[in-house]
Coordinates of C-alpha atoms in Angstrom, one line a residue:
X1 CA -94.2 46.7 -142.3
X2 CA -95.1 43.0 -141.8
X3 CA -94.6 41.3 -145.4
X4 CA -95.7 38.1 -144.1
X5 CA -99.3 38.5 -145.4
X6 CA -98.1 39.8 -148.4
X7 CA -96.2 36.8 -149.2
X8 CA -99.1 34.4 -147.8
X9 CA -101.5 36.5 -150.3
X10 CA -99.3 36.2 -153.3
X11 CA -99.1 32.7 -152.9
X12 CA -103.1 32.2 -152.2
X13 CA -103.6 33.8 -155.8
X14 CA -101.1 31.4 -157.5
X15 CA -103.0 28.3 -155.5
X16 CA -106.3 30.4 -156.7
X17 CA -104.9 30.5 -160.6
X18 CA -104.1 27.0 -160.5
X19 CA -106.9 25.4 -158.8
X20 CA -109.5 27.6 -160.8
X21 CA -107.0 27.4 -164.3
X22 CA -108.1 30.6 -165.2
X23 CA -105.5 31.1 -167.9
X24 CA -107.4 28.0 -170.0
X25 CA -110.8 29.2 -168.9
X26 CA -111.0 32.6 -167.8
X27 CA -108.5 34.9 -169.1
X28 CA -110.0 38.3 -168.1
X29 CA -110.1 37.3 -164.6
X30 CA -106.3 35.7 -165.1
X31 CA -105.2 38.9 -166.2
X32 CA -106.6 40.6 -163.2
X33 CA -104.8 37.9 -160.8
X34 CA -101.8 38.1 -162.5
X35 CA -101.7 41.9 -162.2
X36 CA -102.4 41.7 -158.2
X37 CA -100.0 39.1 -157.6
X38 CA -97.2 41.2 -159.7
X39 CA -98.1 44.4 -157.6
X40 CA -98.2 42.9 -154.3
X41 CA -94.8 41.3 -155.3
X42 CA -93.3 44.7 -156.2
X43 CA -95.0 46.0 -152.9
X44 CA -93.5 43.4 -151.1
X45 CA -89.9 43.6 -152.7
X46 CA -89.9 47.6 -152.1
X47 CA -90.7 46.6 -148.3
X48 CA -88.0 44.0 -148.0
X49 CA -85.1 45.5 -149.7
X50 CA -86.1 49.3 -149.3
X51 CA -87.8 49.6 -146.4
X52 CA -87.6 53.2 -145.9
X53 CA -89.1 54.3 -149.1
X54 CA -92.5 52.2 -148.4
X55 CA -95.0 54.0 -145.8
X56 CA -96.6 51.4 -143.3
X57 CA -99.9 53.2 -145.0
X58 CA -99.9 50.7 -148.0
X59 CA -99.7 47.4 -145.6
X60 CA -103.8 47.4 -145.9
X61 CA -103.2 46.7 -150.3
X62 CA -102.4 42.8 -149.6
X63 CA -106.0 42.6 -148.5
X64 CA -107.2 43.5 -152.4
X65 CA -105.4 40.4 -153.4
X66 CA -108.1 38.5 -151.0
X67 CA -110.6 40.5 -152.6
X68 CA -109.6 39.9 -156.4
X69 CA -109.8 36.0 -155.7
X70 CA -113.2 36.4 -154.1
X71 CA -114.2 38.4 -157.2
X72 CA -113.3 35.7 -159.6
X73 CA -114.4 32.8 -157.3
X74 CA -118.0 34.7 -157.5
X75 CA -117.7 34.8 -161.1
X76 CA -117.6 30.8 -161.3
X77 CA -119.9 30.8 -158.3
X78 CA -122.7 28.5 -159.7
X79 CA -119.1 25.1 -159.2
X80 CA -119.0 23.7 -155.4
X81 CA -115.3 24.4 -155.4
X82 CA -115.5 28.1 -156.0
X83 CA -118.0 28.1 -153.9
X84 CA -116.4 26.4 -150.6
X85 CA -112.8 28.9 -151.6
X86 CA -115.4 32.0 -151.3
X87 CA -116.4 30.3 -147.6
X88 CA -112.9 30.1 -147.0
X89 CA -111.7 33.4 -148.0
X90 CA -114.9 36.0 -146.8
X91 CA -114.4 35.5 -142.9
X92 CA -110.6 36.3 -142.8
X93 CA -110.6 39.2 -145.0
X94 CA -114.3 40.4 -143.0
X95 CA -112.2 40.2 -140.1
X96 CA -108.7 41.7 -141.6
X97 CA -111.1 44.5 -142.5
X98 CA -113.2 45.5 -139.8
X99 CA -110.0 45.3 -137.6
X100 CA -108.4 48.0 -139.7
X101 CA -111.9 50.1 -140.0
X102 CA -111.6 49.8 -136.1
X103 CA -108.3 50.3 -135.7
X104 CA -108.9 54.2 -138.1
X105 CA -112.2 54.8 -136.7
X106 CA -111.5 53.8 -133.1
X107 CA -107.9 53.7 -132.4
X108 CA -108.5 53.3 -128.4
X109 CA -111.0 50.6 -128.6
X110 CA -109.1 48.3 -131.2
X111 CA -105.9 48.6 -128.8
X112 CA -107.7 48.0 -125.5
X113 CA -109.3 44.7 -127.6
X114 CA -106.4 44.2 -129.6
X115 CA -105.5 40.8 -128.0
X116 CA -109.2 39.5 -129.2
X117 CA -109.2 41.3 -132.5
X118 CA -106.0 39.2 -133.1
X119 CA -107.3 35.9 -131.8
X120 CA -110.5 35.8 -133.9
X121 CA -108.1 37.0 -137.0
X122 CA -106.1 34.0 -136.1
X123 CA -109.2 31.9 -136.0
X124 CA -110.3 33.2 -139.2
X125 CA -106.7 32.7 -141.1
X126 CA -106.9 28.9 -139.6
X127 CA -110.1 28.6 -141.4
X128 CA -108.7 30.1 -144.5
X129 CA -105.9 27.5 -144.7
X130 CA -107.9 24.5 -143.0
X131 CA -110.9 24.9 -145.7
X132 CA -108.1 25.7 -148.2
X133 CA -106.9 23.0 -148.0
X134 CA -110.0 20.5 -147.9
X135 CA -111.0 22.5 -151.0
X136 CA -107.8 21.3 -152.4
X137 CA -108.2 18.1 -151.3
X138 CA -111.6 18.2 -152.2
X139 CA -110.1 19.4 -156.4
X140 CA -107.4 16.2 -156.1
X141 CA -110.7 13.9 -155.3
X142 CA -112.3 15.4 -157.6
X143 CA -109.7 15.3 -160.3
X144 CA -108.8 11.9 -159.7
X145 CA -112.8 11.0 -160.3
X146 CA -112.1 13.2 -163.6
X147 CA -109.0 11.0 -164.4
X148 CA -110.7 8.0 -163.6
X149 CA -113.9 9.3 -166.0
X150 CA -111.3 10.4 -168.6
X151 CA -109.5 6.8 -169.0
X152 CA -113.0 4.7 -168.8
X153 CA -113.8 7.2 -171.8
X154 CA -111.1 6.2 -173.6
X155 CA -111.5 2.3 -172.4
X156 CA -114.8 2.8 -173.8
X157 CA -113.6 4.6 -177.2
X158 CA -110.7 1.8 -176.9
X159 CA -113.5 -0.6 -176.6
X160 CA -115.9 1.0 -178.7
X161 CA -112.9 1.2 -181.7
X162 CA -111.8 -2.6 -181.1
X163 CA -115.8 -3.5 -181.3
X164 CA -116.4 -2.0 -184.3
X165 CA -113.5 -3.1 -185.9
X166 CA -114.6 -6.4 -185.2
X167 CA -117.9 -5.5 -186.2
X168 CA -116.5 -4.0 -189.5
X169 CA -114.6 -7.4 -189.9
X170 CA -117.7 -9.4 -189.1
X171 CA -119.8 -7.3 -191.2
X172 CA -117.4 -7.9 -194.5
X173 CA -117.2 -11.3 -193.5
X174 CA -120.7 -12.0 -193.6
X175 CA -121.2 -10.0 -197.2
X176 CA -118.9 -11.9 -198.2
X177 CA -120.4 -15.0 -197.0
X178 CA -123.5 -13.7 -198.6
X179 CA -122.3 -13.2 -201.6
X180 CA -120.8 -16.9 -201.7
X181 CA -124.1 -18.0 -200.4
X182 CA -126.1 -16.2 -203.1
X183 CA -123.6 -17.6 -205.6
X184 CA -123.6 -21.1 -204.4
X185 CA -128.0 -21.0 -204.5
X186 CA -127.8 -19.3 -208.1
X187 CA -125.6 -22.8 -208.9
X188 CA -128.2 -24.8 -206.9
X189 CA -131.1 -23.1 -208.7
X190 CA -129.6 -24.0 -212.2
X191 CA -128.9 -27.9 -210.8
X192 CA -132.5 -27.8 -209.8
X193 CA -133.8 -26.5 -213.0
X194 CA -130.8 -28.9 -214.9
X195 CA -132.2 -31.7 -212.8
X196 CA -136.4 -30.7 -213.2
X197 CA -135.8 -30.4 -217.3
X198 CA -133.7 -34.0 -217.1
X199 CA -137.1 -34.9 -215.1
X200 CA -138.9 -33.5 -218.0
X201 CA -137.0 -35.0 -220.6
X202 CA -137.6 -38.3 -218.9
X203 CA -140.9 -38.5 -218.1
X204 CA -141.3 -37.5 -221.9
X205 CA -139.2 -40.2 -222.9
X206 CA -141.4 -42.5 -220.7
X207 CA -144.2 -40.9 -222.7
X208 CA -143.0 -40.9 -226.1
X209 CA -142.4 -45.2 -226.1
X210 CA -146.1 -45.1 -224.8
X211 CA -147.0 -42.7 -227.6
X212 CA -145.2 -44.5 -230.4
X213 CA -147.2 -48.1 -229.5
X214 CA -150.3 -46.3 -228.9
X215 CA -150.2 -44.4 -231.9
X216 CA -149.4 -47.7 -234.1
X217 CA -152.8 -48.5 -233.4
X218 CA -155.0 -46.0 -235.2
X219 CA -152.1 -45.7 -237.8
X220 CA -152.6 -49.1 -238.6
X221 CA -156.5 -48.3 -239.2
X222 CA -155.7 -45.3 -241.4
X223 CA -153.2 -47.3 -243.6
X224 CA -155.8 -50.2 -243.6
X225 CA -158.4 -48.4 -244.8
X226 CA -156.9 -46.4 -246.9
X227 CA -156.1 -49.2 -249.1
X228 CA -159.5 -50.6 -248.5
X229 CA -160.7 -47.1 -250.0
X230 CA -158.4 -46.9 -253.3
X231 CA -159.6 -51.0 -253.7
X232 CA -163.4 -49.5 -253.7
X233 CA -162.7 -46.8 -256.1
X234 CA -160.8 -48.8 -258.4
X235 CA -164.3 -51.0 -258.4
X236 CA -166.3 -47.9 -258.8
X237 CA -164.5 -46.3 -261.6
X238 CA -164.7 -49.7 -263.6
X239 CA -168.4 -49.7 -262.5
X240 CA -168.8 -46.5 -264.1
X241 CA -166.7 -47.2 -267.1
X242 CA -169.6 -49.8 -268.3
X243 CA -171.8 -47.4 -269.5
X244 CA -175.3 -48.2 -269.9
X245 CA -174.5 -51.8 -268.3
X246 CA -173.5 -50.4 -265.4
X247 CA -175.2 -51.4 -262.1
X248 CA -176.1 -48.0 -260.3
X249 CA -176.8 -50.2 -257.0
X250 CA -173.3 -51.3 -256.7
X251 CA -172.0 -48.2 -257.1
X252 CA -174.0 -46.9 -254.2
X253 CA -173.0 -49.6 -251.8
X254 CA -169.3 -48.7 -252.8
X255 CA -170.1 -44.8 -252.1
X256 CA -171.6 -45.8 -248.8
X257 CA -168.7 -48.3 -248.2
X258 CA -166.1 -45.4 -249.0
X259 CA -168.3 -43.1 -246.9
X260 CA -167.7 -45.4 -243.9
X261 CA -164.2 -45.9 -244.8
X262 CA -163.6 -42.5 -244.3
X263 CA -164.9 -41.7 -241.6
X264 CA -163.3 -44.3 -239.8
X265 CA -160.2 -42.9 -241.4
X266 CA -161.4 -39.7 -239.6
X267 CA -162.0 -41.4 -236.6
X268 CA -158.6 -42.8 -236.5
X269 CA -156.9 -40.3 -237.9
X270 CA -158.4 -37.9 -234.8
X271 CA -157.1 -40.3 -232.2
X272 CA -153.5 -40.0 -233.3
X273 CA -153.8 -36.4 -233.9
X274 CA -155.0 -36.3 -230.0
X275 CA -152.1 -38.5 -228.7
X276 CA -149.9 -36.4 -230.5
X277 CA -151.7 -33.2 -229.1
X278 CA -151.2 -34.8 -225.5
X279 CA -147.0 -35.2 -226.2
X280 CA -147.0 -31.6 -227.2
X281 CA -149.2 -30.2 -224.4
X282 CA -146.7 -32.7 -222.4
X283 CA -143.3 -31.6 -223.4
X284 CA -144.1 -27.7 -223.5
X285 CA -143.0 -25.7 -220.8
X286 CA -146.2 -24.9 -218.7
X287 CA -148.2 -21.4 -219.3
X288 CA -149.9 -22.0 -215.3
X289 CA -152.9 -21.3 -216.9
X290 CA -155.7 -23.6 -216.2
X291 CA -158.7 -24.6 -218.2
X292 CA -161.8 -26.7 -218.1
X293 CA -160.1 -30.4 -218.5
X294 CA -161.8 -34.0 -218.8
X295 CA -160.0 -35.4 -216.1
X296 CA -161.3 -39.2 -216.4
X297 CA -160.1 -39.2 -220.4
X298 CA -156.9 -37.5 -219.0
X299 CA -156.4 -40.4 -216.3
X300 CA -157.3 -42.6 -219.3
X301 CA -154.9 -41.3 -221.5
X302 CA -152.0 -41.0 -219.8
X303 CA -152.5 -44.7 -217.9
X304 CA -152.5 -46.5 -221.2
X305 CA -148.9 -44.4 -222.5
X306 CA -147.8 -45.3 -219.4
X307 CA -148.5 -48.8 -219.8
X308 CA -147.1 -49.2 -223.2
X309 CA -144.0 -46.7 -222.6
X310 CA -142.9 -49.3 -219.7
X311 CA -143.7 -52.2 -222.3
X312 CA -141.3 -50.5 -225.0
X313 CA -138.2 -50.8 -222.5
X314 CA -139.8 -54.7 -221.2
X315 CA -141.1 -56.8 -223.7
X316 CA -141.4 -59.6 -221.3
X317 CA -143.4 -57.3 -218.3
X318 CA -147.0 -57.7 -218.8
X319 CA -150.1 -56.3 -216.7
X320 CA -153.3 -55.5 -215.8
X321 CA -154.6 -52.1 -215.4
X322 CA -158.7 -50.8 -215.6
X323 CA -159.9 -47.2 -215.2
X324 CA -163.0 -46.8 -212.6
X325 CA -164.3 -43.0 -213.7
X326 CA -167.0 -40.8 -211.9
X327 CA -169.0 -39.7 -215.1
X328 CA -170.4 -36.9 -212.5
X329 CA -166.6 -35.5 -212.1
X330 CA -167.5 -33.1 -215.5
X331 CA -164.5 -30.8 -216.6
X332 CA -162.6 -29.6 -214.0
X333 CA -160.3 -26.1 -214.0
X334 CA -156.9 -27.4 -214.1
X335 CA -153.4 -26.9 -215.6
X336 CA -153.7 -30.4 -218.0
X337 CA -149.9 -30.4 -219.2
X338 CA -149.2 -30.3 -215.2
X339 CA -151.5 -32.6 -214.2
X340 CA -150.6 -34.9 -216.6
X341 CA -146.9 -34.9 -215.6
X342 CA -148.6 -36.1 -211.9
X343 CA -150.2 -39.0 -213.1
X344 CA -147.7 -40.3 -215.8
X345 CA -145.3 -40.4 -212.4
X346 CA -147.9 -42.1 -210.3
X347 CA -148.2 -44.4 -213.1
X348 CA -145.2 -44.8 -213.9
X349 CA -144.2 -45.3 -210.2
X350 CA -146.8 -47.8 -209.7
X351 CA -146.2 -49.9 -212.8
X352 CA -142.1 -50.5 -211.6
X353 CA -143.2 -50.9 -208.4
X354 CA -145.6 -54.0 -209.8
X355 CA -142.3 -54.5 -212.2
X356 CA -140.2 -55.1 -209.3
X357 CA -142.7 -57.5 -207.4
X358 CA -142.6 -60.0 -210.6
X359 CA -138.7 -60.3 -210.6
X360 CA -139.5 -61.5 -207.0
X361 CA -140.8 -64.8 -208.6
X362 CA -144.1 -64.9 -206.3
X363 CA -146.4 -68.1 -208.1
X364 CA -149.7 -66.6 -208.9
X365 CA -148.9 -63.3 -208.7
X366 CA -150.4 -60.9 -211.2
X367 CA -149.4 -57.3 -211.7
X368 CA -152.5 -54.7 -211.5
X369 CA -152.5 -51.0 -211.7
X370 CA -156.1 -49.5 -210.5
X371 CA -157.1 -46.3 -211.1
X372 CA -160.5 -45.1 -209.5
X373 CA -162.0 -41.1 -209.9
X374 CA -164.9 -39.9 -207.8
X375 CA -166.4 -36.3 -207.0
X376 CA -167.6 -36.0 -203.1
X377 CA -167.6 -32.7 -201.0
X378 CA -167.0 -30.3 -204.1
X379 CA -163.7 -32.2 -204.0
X380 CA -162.5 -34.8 -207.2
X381 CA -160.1 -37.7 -206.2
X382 CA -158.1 -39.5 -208.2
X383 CA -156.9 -42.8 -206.5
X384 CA -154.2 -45.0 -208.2
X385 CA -153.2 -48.2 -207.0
X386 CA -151.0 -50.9 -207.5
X387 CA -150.7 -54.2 -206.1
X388 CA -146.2 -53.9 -206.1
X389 CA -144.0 -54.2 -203.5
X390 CA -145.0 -51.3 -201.2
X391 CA -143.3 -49.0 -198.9
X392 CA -142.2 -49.1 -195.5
X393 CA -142.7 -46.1 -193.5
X394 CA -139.0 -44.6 -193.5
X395 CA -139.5 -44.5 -197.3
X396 CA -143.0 -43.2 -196.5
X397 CA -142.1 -40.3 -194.5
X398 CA -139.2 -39.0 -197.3
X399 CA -141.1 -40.2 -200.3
X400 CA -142.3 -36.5 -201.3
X401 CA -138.5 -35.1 -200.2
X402 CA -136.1 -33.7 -203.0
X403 CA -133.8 -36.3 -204.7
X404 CA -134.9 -39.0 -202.8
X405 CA -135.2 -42.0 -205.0
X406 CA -135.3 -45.6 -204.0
X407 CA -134.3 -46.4 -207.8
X408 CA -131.0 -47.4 -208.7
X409 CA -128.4 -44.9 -210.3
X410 CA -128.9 -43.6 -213.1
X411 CA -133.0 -44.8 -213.3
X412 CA -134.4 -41.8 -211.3
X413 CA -133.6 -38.1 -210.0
X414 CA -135.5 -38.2 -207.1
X415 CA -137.7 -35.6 -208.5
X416 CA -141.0 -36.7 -209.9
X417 CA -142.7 -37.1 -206.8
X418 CA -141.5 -33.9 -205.4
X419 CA -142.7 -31.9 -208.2
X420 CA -145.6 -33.3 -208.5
X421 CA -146.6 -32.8 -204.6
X422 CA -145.5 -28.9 -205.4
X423 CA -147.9 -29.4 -208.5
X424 CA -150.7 -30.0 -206.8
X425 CA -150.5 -28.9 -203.7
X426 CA -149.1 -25.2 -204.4
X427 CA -150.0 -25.3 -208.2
X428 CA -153.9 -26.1 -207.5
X429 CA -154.4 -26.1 -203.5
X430 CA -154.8 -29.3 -203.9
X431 CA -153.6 -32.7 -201.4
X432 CA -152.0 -35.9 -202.0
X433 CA -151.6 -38.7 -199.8
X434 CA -150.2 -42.1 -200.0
X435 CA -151.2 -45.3 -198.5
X436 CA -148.8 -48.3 -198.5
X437 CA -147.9 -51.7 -197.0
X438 CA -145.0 -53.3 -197.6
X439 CA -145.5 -56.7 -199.7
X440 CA -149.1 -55.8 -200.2
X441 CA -149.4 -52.4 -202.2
X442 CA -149.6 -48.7 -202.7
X443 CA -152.2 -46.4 -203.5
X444 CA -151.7 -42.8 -204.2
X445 CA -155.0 -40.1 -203.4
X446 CA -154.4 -36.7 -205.4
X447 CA -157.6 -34.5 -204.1
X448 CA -158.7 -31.5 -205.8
X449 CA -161.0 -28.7 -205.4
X450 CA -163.5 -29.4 -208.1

C-alpha cells in the first residue's frame, strides 16, 4: 500500500488547521481534524512498520481526510480563502474518487485508461498544491495587511493616547488659567469699583467746597433776618406793653414786617435745604430709577457748585459762566443723582481746562464756561462749553477710554469721563459728543431722548 498520500493528506490537514486556526475559532471542526489526521497517522504507521497486518482495502480512507477539510472549509464558506482551499481540494479528490468508483465498477475499463486516469489525477494533485499554495500566499498577504492594520491601530491608539494626554494637560492648563484669569478680573473688578467710589468720593469733594460757599449764601439770609425778626418783636412787645397808648398801626407794620421776614427766612431756608438735598441725592449710591427731573435747574445747580467748589481750592481763579435754558425742555425722565455726576465732570473739566489756559498768561484773556439746553426732534441737548485750552485729536480719540487722564498724578483717575459716557449712553440711550480745537475751546453735546 502506497503511504505516500497518506502522508501528503496528513500534512494538508495540519496546513488546513493552521491556515483556518480552527483550535481558536472552530473547535468542533478542530476536533474532527485532529481525529482524521491521528487515524490516518495510525493507518499509515500500521502500513509502514506492519505491512502485512494492513489490507490494501483501507488505502481508499486517506481520501476522508480530503473530505473532512472540504467539510470544514464549507463551514467557513462565506471567507475568500476557504473558499479558493474548497477550489483547490474538490477536483483532486472528484478525480481520486471516480478513479476508484471506476476502477470497482469497471475494473477493465480503468486499466485499459489507466495511463489517462493517472495523468488527469496528476493534473488535479498539481492544482491542489499550485492553488494551495497561492492560497497560502494569498493568507501571508493577507496577514501581513492584518499586521500592517493591527500596528496602525495601535499607532492610532498610541496616537490617540499621546493626544489626549496632551489634551488632558492642555485642558488642566487652561482651567487653570481660567481660574487665574477669573481671579485676576475679580481683583480688577474690585480696582474698578475701588477706583469708581475714589471717583465718587472726589467728585463729591469737588461738590461739597461748591456746596459749603453756595450754601453761605442763604445761611447768611436766615441768620440776618433772624436777628432782624427778634429786633421787631422786641419793638412789638414794648409796643404792646404801653397799654392804652399803644399805637395799633405800628404794631401792624411790625407784624407785616415779621411776616416778610419770615418768609424770606423760608425762602432761604428752602434753598439750603435743596442744596443739601442735591449733596445727598449726589453722594448716595444710585437706585437706576428715573424720574421726571428739571433738567435746566439741574444744569443750574450743579454749574454754580462747580464754580465755587473750584474757587474753594483757587482763591485767585476767577470766571465767567451763564446758563442759556430751553423753558420748552419741561421735566425730563432721567436718573438725576446720575446725571448730575455727568455734568459736575463736564463742568468741572471745563472749568480746569479754562484754569489751565490763565496760567498760560494770555493778555485779555477771560475764562468763560457756557452752558446752552434746547429740545429739537423729541431729543434735549445739553451743550457746555468752555473757552480753555482744547484738545488735540490723539486726546480726542481716547478722551472717553478708561483711566486716561491728561491731569497730573494724583489730580484725576481717568474715570469721570468714562463713566459718564457709560451713564448716558447705556444708562439712558443717550449720546455724547465732543467738539474741540486746540488753543481755541471745547464743547461737550450730551443728547437725550426727551
Amino acid at each position: 500500500m502506497d503511504i505516500s498520500f497518506f502522508v501528503m493528506t496528513i500534512i494538508y490537514i495540519r496546513f488546513v488547521r493552521r491556515f483556518l486556526q480552527t483550535s481558536q475559532t472552530m473547535p468542533r471542526e478542530e476536533k474532527l481534524l485532529l481525529g482524521t489526521q491521528i487515524a490516518l497517522g495510525t493507518v499509515a504507521g500500521l502500513s509502514f512498520f506492519t505491512p502485512k497486518y494492513v489490507d490494501e482495502s483501507v488505502e481508499w480512507t486517506w481520501k476522508l481526510g480530503l473530505v473532512a477539510c472540504l467539510h470544514v472549509c464549507y463551514h467557513v464558506r462565506e471567507q475568500r480563502l476557504p473558499r479558493m482551499l474548497i477550489q483547490a481540494i474538490v477536483p483532486f479528490v472528484s478525480v481520486a474518487l471516480f478513479s476508484d468508483l471506476l476502477k470497482l465498477l469497471f475494473p477493465s475499463f480503468h486499466d485499459s485508461y489507466d495511463d489517462t486516469i493517472s495523468l488527469i489525477a496528476m493534473a488535479a494533485l498539481t492544482w491542489l498544491i499550485a492553488f494551495t499554495v497561492y492560497t497560502s500566499r494569498q493568507r501571508k498577504a493577507l496577514d501581513k495587511e492584518q499586521e500592517e492594520r493591527e500596528r496602525e491601530r495601535q499607532i492610532n491608539e498610541a496616537a490617540k493616547a499621546e493626544l489626549e494626554r496632551l489634551v488632558s494637560e492642555r485642558t488642566a492648563e487652561i482651567t487653570r488659567q481660567k481660574e487665574e484669569l477669573q481671579e485676576a478680573l475679580s481683583e480688577l473688578r474690585a480696582v474698578q469699583n475701588q477706583l469708581i467710589q475714589q471717583e465718587k468720593l472726589a467728585s463729591l469733594g469737588e461738590l461739597t467746597a461748591g456746596i459749603a460757599h453756595e450754601i453761605q449764601n442763604p445761611l447768611n439770609f436766615v441768620n440776618n433776618f433772624s436777628e432782624v425778626s427778634a429786633e421787631l418783636v422786641t419793638e412789638l412787645r414794648e409796643e404792646r406793653e404801653k397799654g392804652a397808648q399803644r399805637d395799633e398801626g405800628l404794631e401792624l407794620e411790625l407784624l407785616e414786617d415779621l411776616a416778610k421776614n419770615l418768609q424770606k427766612i423760608t425762602h432761604h431756608g428752602g434753598r439750603a435745604s435743596s442744596i443739601v438735598k442735591g449733596m445727598l441725592q449726589h453722594s448716595r449710591a444710585s437706585t437706576g430709577q428715573r424720574e421726571p427731573t428739571d433738567l435746566n435747574a439741574l444744569a443750574d445747580e450743579y454749574l454754580k457748585l462747580a464754580y465755587h467748589g473750584l474757587r474753594a481750592k483757587d482763591k485767585t481763579f476767577n470766571a465767567r459762566f451763564d446758563i442759556t435754558a430751553d423753558p420748552g425742555i419741561g421735566k425730563v425722565s432721567v436718573v438725576p443723582q446720575d446725571i448730575g455726576r455727568v455734568l459736575l465732570n463736564m463742568y468741572n473739566n471745563a472749568f480746569y481746562a479754562t484754569q489751565q489756559r490763565v496760567h498760560l498768561n494770555q493778555p485779555g484773556y477771560q475764562p468763560t464756561v457756557t452752558v446752552r439746553t434746547e429740545c429739537a426732534n423729541e431729543m434735549v441737548r445739553i451743550y457746555v462749553g468752555d473757552n480753555g485750552t482744547g484738545m488735540p485729536e490723539a486726546v480726542k480719540a481716547k478722551m472717553f477710554q478708561p483711566f486716561f487722564t491728561t491731569k497730573p498724578t494724583g489730580q484725576g483717575t481717568g474715570l469721570g469721563l468714562s463713566l459718564a459716557y457709560d451713564i448716558i449712553t447705556k444708562g439712558h440711550g443717550g449720546t455724547i459728543e465732543v467738539e474741540s480745537k486746540e488753543g481755541v475751546g471745547t464743547t461737550f453735546i450730551i443728547e437725550l431722548p426727551a
